[in-house]
C-alpha cells in the first residue's frame, strides 16, 4: 500500500512539474504591429500586446527628444492603469502624428480607450521630411523595462534622414532631431 501511495505521489508531482514548466513557456508577453493602419493622412503605427496574465498593469508611454544623439527634452505622454481580464489579444496601442499633433491611444476590448493629443515642437522642424521607424516584427516585451516602439527622425535641410531599426539593436542615430516613443508596463499586485 505504501508503494502505491509513493507511486501516486510521484505521478502527481511529475504531472504538476510538467504542467508548471509548460505554463511558463507560454507566458511570453509580445508586442506586434497591427496591419490595419493604412492611412495616408498621418504618420503612425498601431500595435497589439499578447499574452498578458490576468492582472492590473501600469502602462506608461513617454518620449525622449534627442539632438544629434544627446538628450534634449522628455515628454510624459500617457500613463494609465488597466485591468487585463484574460490572455486574449485585448490591449492595443496607437501612435499617430498629423499636423504636429501626436495622438496616443490605448484601447482594451470592452473598455473605452484612453486617448490624448500632444502638440510637440519637434514636429514643427520637419520641413526636410520626417522618417518613422517602427517595430516591424513581433518582439518580446519585458515587463518593468522600457521598450522603444516608434522613432520619428528629422535631419537638417539638404541631408538625408536616416531611419533606425527597432527590431535589432536600437541606437539613436545621427539625425539632427530624433523623438523616441517608449512603452513601459509594470504588473501591479
PDB file of C-alpha atoms in Angstrom:
ATOM      1  CA  UNK A   1       0.000   0.000   0.000  1.00  0.00           C
ATOM      2  CA  UNK A   2       2.865   2.366   0.824  1.00  0.00           C
ATOM      3  CA  UNK A   3       4.363   1.658  -2.609  1.00  0.00           C
ATOM      4  CA  UNK A   4       1.051   2.604  -4.234  1.00  0.00           C
ATOM      5  CA  UNK A   5       0.902   5.912  -2.340  1.00  0.00           C
ATOM      6  CA  UNK A   6       4.521   6.610  -3.208  1.00  0.00           C
ATOM      7  CA  UNK A   7       3.890   5.824  -6.865  1.00  0.00           C
ATOM      8  CA  UNK A   8       0.750   8.018  -6.981  1.00  0.00           C
ATOM      9  CA  UNK A   9       2.579  10.851  -5.220  1.00  0.00           C
ATOM     10  CA  UNK A  10       5.439  10.690  -7.724  1.00  0.00           C
ATOM     11  CA  UNK A  11       2.992  10.616 -10.628  1.00  0.00           C
ATOM     12  CA  UNK A  12       1.091  13.664  -9.309  1.00  0.00           C
ATOM     13  CA  UNK A  13       4.339  15.553  -8.602  1.00  0.00           C
ATOM     14  CA  UNK A  14       5.675  14.806 -12.112  1.00  0.00           C
ATOM     15  CA  UNK A  15       2.400  15.917 -13.712  1.00  0.00           C
ATOM     16  CA  UNK A  16       2.436  19.183 -11.746  1.00  0.00           C
ATOM     17  CA  UNK A  17       6.082  19.800 -12.592  1.00  0.00           C
ATOM     18  CA  UNK A  18       5.498  19.291 -16.334  1.00  0.00           C
ATOM     19  CA  UNK A  19       2.320  21.401 -16.244  1.00  0.00           C
ATOM     20  CA  UNK A  20       4.067  24.287 -14.487  1.00  0.00           C
ATOM     21  CA  UNK A  21       7.046  24.255 -16.847  1.00  0.00           C
ATOM     22  CA  UNK A  22       4.740  24.261 -19.915  1.00  0.00           C
ATOM     23  CA  UNK A  23       2.723  27.140 -18.438  1.00  0.00           C
ATOM     24  CA  UNK A  24       5.906  29.203 -18.121  1.00  0.00           C
ATOM     25  CA  UNK A  25       6.815  28.568 -21.767  1.00  0.00           C
ATOM     26  CA  UNK A  26       3.557  30.098 -22.993  1.00  0.00           C
ATOM     27  CA  UNK A  27       3.557  33.281 -20.918  1.00  0.00           C
ATOM     28  CA  UNK A  28       5.854  35.463 -23.025  1.00  0.00           C
ATOM     29  CA  UNK A  29       4.330  38.873 -23.457  1.00  0.00           C
ATOM     30  CA  UNK A  30       4.761  40.115 -27.023  1.00  0.00           C
ATOM     31  CA  UNK A  31       4.105  43.292 -28.975  1.00  0.00           C
ATOM     32  CA  UNK A  32       3.267  43.172 -32.667  1.00  0.00           C
ATOM     33  CA  UNK A  33       2.368  45.672 -35.377  1.00  0.00           C
ATOM     34  CA  UNK A  34      -1.294  45.801 -36.434  1.00  0.00           C
ATOM     35  CA  UNK A  35      -1.810  45.533 -40.165  1.00  0.00           C
ATOM     36  CA  UNK A  36      -4.974  47.680 -40.204  1.00  0.00           C
ATOM     37  CA  UNK A  37      -3.256  51.108 -40.334  1.00  0.00           C
ATOM     38  CA  UNK A  38      -3.128  52.169 -43.974  1.00  0.00           C
ATOM     39  CA  UNK A  39      -3.924  55.881 -43.518  1.00  0.00           C
ATOM     40  CA  UNK A  40      -2.007  58.382 -45.626  1.00  0.00           C
ATOM     41  CA  UNK A  41      -3.303  61.299 -43.549  1.00  0.00           C
ATOM     42  CA  UNK A  42      -0.963  60.675 -40.634  1.00  0.00           C
ATOM     43  CA  UNK A  43       2.400  59.144 -39.825  1.00  0.00           C
ATOM     44  CA  UNK A  44       1.861  56.434 -37.268  1.00  0.00           C
ATOM     45  CA  UNK A  45       1.526  52.855 -36.145  1.00  0.00           C
ATOM     46  CA  UNK A  46      -0.847  50.585 -34.208  1.00  0.00           C
ATOM     47  CA  UNK A  47       0.377  47.700 -32.042  1.00  0.00           C
ATOM     48  CA  UNK A  48      -1.294  44.916 -30.100  1.00  0.00           C
ATOM     49  CA  UNK A  49       0.049  43.226 -26.981  1.00  0.00           C
ATOM     50  CA  UNK A  50      -0.481  39.493 -26.498  1.00  0.00           C
ATOM     51  CA  UNK A  51      -0.303  37.040 -23.589  1.00  0.00           C
ATOM     52  CA  UNK A  52      -0.675  39.362 -20.630  1.00  0.00           C
ATOM     53  CA  UNK A  53      -1.644  37.499 -17.484  1.00  0.00           C
ATOM     54  CA  UNK A  54      -4.875  38.380 -15.750  1.00  0.00           C
ATOM     55  CA  UNK A  55      -3.751  41.270 -13.548  1.00  0.00           C
ATOM     56  CA  UNK A  56      -3.689  45.037 -13.208  1.00  0.00           C
ATOM     57  CA  UNK A  57      -0.954  46.851 -15.141  1.00  0.00           C
ATOM     58  CA  UNK A  58       0.544  50.320 -15.026  1.00  0.00           C
ATOM     59  CA  UNK A  59       1.133  51.403 -18.640  1.00  0.00           C
ATOM     60  CA  UNK A  60       3.401  54.352 -19.433  1.00  0.00           C
ATOM     61  CA  UNK A  61       4.057  55.900 -22.820  1.00  0.00           C
ATOM     62  CA  UNK A  62       6.643  58.655 -22.897  1.00  0.00           C
ATOM     63  CA  UNK A  63       9.016  60.309 -25.348  1.00  0.00           C
ATOM     64  CA  UNK A  64      12.607  61.447 -25.271  1.00  0.00           C
ATOM     65  CA  UNK A  65      13.793  64.035 -27.761  1.00  0.00           C
ATOM     66  CA  UNK A  66      17.412  63.961 -28.923  1.00  0.00           C
ATOM     67  CA  UNK A  67      19.517  66.449 -30.866  1.00  0.00           C
ATOM     68  CA  UNK A  68      22.408  64.700 -32.658  1.00  0.00           C
ATOM     69  CA  UNK A  69      22.217  61.848 -30.144  1.00  0.00           C
ATOM     70  CA  UNK A  70      22.128  63.967 -26.976  1.00  0.00           C
ATOM     71  CA  UNK A  71      19.031  64.069 -24.784  1.00  0.00           C
ATOM     72  CA  UNK A  72      17.313  67.431 -25.169  1.00  0.00           C
ATOM     73  CA  UNK A  73      13.831  67.008 -23.657  1.00  0.00           C
ATOM     74  CA  UNK A  74      11.440  64.412 -22.186  1.00  0.00           C
ATOM     75  CA  UNK A  75       7.657  64.248 -22.545  1.00  0.00           C
ATOM     76  CA  UNK A  76       5.235  62.207 -20.415  1.00  0.00           C
ATOM     77  CA  UNK A  77       2.535  61.248 -22.901  1.00  0.00           C
ATOM     78  CA  UNK A  78       0.143  58.811 -21.243  1.00  0.00           C
ATOM     79  CA  UNK A  79       0.019  56.778 -18.050  1.00  0.00           C
ATOM     80  CA  UNK A  80      -2.937  54.596 -17.143  1.00  0.00           C
ATOM     81  CA  UNK A  81      -3.718  51.541 -15.067  1.00  0.00           C
ATOM     82  CA  UNK A  82      -5.565  48.783 -16.878  1.00  0.00           C
ATOM     83  CA  UNK A  83      -7.071  45.502 -15.698  1.00  0.00           C
ATOM     84  CA  UNK A  84      -6.436  42.603 -18.066  1.00  0.00           C
ATOM     85  CA  UNK A  85      -9.177  40.007 -17.709  1.00  0.00           C
ATOM     86  CA  UNK A  86      -7.836  37.164 -19.871  1.00  0.00           C
ATOM     87  CA  UNK A  87      -4.910  36.149 -22.097  1.00  0.00           C
ATOM     88  CA  UNK A  88      -6.525  37.095 -25.398  1.00  0.00           C
ATOM     89  CA  UNK A  89      -5.311  39.957 -27.561  1.00  0.00           C
ATOM     90  CA  UNK A  90      -7.096  42.647 -25.620  1.00  0.00           C
ATOM     91  CA  UNK A  91      -4.703  45.603 -25.492  1.00  0.00           C
ATOM     92  CA  UNK A  92      -3.877  47.904 -28.414  1.00  0.00           C
ATOM     93  CA  UNK A  93      -1.616  50.949 -28.588  1.00  0.00           C
ATOM     94  CA  UNK A  94      -1.739  53.584 -31.328  1.00  0.00           C
ATOM     95  CA  UNK A  95       0.662  56.426 -32.136  1.00  0.00           C
ATOM     96  CA  UNK A  96      -0.240  58.852 -34.939  1.00  0.00           C
ATOM     97  CA  UNK A  97       1.137  62.258 -35.935  1.00  0.00           C
ATOM     98  CA  UNK A  98      -0.782  64.728 -38.060  1.00  0.00           C
ATOM     99  CA  UNK A  99      -0.101  68.480 -38.408  1.00  0.00           C
ATOM    100  CA  UNK A 100       2.309  68.497 -35.451  1.00  0.00           C
ATOM    101  CA  UNK A 101      -0.178  66.747 -33.166  1.00  0.00           C
ATOM    102  CA  UNK A 102       0.872  63.371 -31.741  1.00  0.00           C
ATOM    103  CA  UNK A 103      -2.178  61.248 -30.867  1.00  0.00           C
ATOM    104  CA  UNK A 104      -1.598  58.458 -28.310  1.00  0.00           C
ATOM    105  CA  UNK A 105      -4.275  55.755 -27.804  1.00  0.00           C
ATOM    106  CA  UNK A 106      -4.557  52.731 -25.542  1.00  0.00           C
ATOM    107  CA  UNK A 107      -7.578  50.528 -26.197  1.00  0.00           C
ATOM    108  CA  UNK A 108      -8.732  47.451 -24.333  1.00  0.00           C
ATOM    109  CA  UNK A 109     -11.530  45.229 -25.616  1.00  0.00           C
ATOM    110  CA  UNK A 110     -14.710  46.036 -23.712  1.00  0.00           C
ATOM    111  CA  UNK A 111     -13.288  49.220 -22.151  1.00  0.00           C
ATOM    112  CA  UNK A 112     -13.320  52.764 -23.515  1.00  0.00           C
ATOM    113  CA  UNK A 113      -9.983  53.792 -24.931  1.00  0.00           C
ATOM    114  CA  UNK A 114      -7.676  56.342 -23.362  1.00  0.00           C
ATOM    115  CA  UNK A 115      -6.602  58.947 -25.861  1.00  0.00           C
ATOM    116  CA  UNK A 116      -4.585  62.128 -25.645  1.00  0.00           C
ATOM    117  CA  UNK A 117      -3.176  64.517 -28.218  1.00  0.00           C
ATOM    118  CA  UNK A 118       0.086  66.420 -27.820  1.00  0.00           C
ATOM    119  CA  UNK A 119       1.353  69.385 -29.808  1.00  0.00           C
ATOM    120  CA  UNK A 120       5.107  68.914 -29.827  1.00  0.00           C
ATOM    121  CA  UNK A 121       7.565  71.497 -31.194  1.00  0.00           C
ATOM    122  CA  UNK A 122       9.581  68.570 -32.541  1.00  0.00           C
ATOM    123  CA  UNK A 123       7.205  68.172 -35.494  1.00  0.00           C
ATOM    124  CA  UNK A 124       7.451  71.876 -36.474  1.00  0.00           C
ATOM    125  CA  UNK A 125      11.038  71.216 -37.605  1.00  0.00           C
ATOM    126  CA  UNK A 126      10.072  68.666 -40.265  1.00  0.00           C
ATOM    127  CA  UNK A 127      10.419  70.902 -43.341  1.00  0.00           C
ATOM    128  CA  UNK A 128      13.008  68.478 -44.735  1.00  0.00           C
ATOM    129  CA  UNK A 129      10.864  65.385 -44.220  1.00  0.00           C
ATOM    130  CA  UNK A 130      10.025  63.042 -41.417  1.00  0.00           C
ATOM    131  CA  UNK A 131      11.075  59.395 -41.112  1.00  0.00           C
ATOM    132  CA  UNK A 132       9.141  56.967 -38.916  1.00  0.00           C
ATOM    133  CA  UNK A 133      10.793  53.789 -37.647  1.00  0.00           C
ATOM    134  CA  UNK A 134       8.597  51.121 -36.033  1.00  0.00           C
ATOM    135  CA  UNK A 135       8.737  47.526 -34.811  1.00  0.00           C
ATOM    136  CA  UNK A 136       8.141  45.509 -37.972  1.00  0.00           C
ATOM    137  CA  UNK A 137       8.372  42.097 -36.302  1.00  0.00           C
ATOM    138  CA  UNK A 138       6.810  40.545 -33.210  1.00  0.00           C
ATOM    139  CA  UNK A 139       9.011  41.285 -30.209  1.00  0.00           C
ATOM    140  CA  UNK A 140       9.131  40.107 -26.609  1.00  0.00           C
ATOM    141  CA  UNK A 141       8.014  42.778 -24.167  1.00  0.00           C
ATOM    142  CA  UNK A 142       9.816  42.613 -20.838  1.00  0.00           C
ATOM    143  CA  UNK A 143       7.735  43.973 -18.002  1.00  0.00           C
ATOM    144  CA  UNK A 144       9.347  46.747 -15.906  1.00  0.00           C
ATOM    145  CA  UNK A 145      11.712  47.700 -18.783  1.00  0.00           C
ATOM    146  CA  UNK A 146      11.310  50.466 -21.336  1.00  0.00           C
ATOM    147  CA  UNK A 147      10.937  49.450 -24.958  1.00  0.00           C
ATOM    148  CA  UNK A 148      11.273  51.884 -27.880  1.00  0.00           C
ATOM    149  CA  UNK A 149       8.169  51.382 -30.034  1.00  0.00           C
ATOM    150  CA  UNK A 150       8.462  54.271 -32.506  1.00  0.00           C
ATOM    151  CA  UNK A 151      11.113  56.748 -33.607  1.00  0.00           C
ATOM    152  CA  UNK A 152      10.408  59.941 -35.528  1.00  0.00           C
ATOM    153  CA  UNK A 153      13.561  61.337 -37.177  1.00  0.00           C
ATOM    154  CA  UNK A 154      14.280  64.685 -38.838  1.00  0.00           C
ATOM    155  CA  UNK A 155      17.577  65.774 -40.365  1.00  0.00           C
ATOM    156  CA  UNK A 156      18.944  69.169 -41.328  1.00  0.00           C
ATOM    157  CA  UNK A 157      17.964  70.652 -44.665  1.00  0.00           C
ATOM    158  CA  UNK A 158      19.799  69.056 -47.564  1.00  0.00           C
ATOM    159  CA  UNK A 159      20.754  65.910 -45.627  1.00  0.00           C
ATOM    160  CA  UNK A 160      19.137  62.503 -45.929  1.00  0.00           C
ATOM    161  CA  UNK A 161      17.067  61.485 -42.924  1.00  0.00           C
ATOM    162  CA  UNK A 162      18.128  58.045 -41.707  1.00  0.00           C
ATOM    163  CA  UNK A 163      15.664  55.551 -40.271  1.00  0.00           C
ATOM    164  CA  UNK A 164      16.628  53.275 -37.391  1.00  0.00           C
ATOM    165  CA  UNK A 165      15.999  49.577 -36.860  1.00  0.00           C
ATOM    166  CA  UNK A 166      13.939  48.932 -33.731  1.00  0.00           C
ATOM    167  CA  UNK A 167      13.815  45.177 -34.360  1.00  0.00           C
ATOM    168  CA  UNK A 168      17.540  44.727 -33.680  1.00  0.00           C
ATOM    169  CA  UNK A 169      19.999  46.648 -31.508  1.00  0.00           C
ATOM    170  CA  UNK A 170      18.471  50.108 -31.232  1.00  0.00           C
ATOM    171  CA  UNK A 171      20.731  53.165 -31.478  1.00  0.00           C
ATOM    172  CA  UNK A 172      19.587  56.797 -31.589  1.00  0.00           C
ATOM    173  CA  UNK A 173      21.323  57.525 -34.902  1.00  0.00           C
ATOM    174  CA  UNK A 174      22.952  60.623 -36.354  1.00  0.00           C
ATOM    175  CA  UNK A 175      19.928  62.672 -37.358  1.00  0.00           C
ATOM    176  CA  UNK A 176      19.594  66.248 -36.189  1.00  0.00           C
ATOM    177  CA  UNK A 177      16.351  65.646 -34.269  1.00  0.00           C
ATOM    178  CA  UNK A 178      15.016  62.320 -33.030  1.00  0.00           C
ATOM    179  CA  UNK A 179      11.888  61.648 -30.974  1.00  0.00           C
ATOM    180  CA  UNK A 180      11.837  58.171 -29.412  1.00  0.00           C
ATOM    181  CA  UNK A 181       8.494  56.895 -28.074  1.00  0.00           C
ATOM    182  CA  UNK A 182       8.869  54.363 -25.258  1.00  0.00           C
ATOM    183  CA  UNK A 183       6.444  51.881 -23.712  1.00  0.00           C
ATOM    184  CA  UNK A 184       6.890  50.585 -20.190  1.00  0.00           C
ATOM    185  CA  UNK A 185       4.470  48.208 -18.469  1.00  0.00           C
ATOM    186  CA  UNK A 186       4.560  47.172 -14.818  1.00  0.00           C
ATOM    187  CA  UNK A 187       2.422  44.436 -13.331  1.00  0.00           C
ATOM    188  CA  UNK A 188       0.732  45.676 -10.170  1.00  0.00           C
ATOM    189  CA  UNK A 189      -0.038  43.392  -7.238  1.00  0.00           C
TER     190      UNK A 189
END
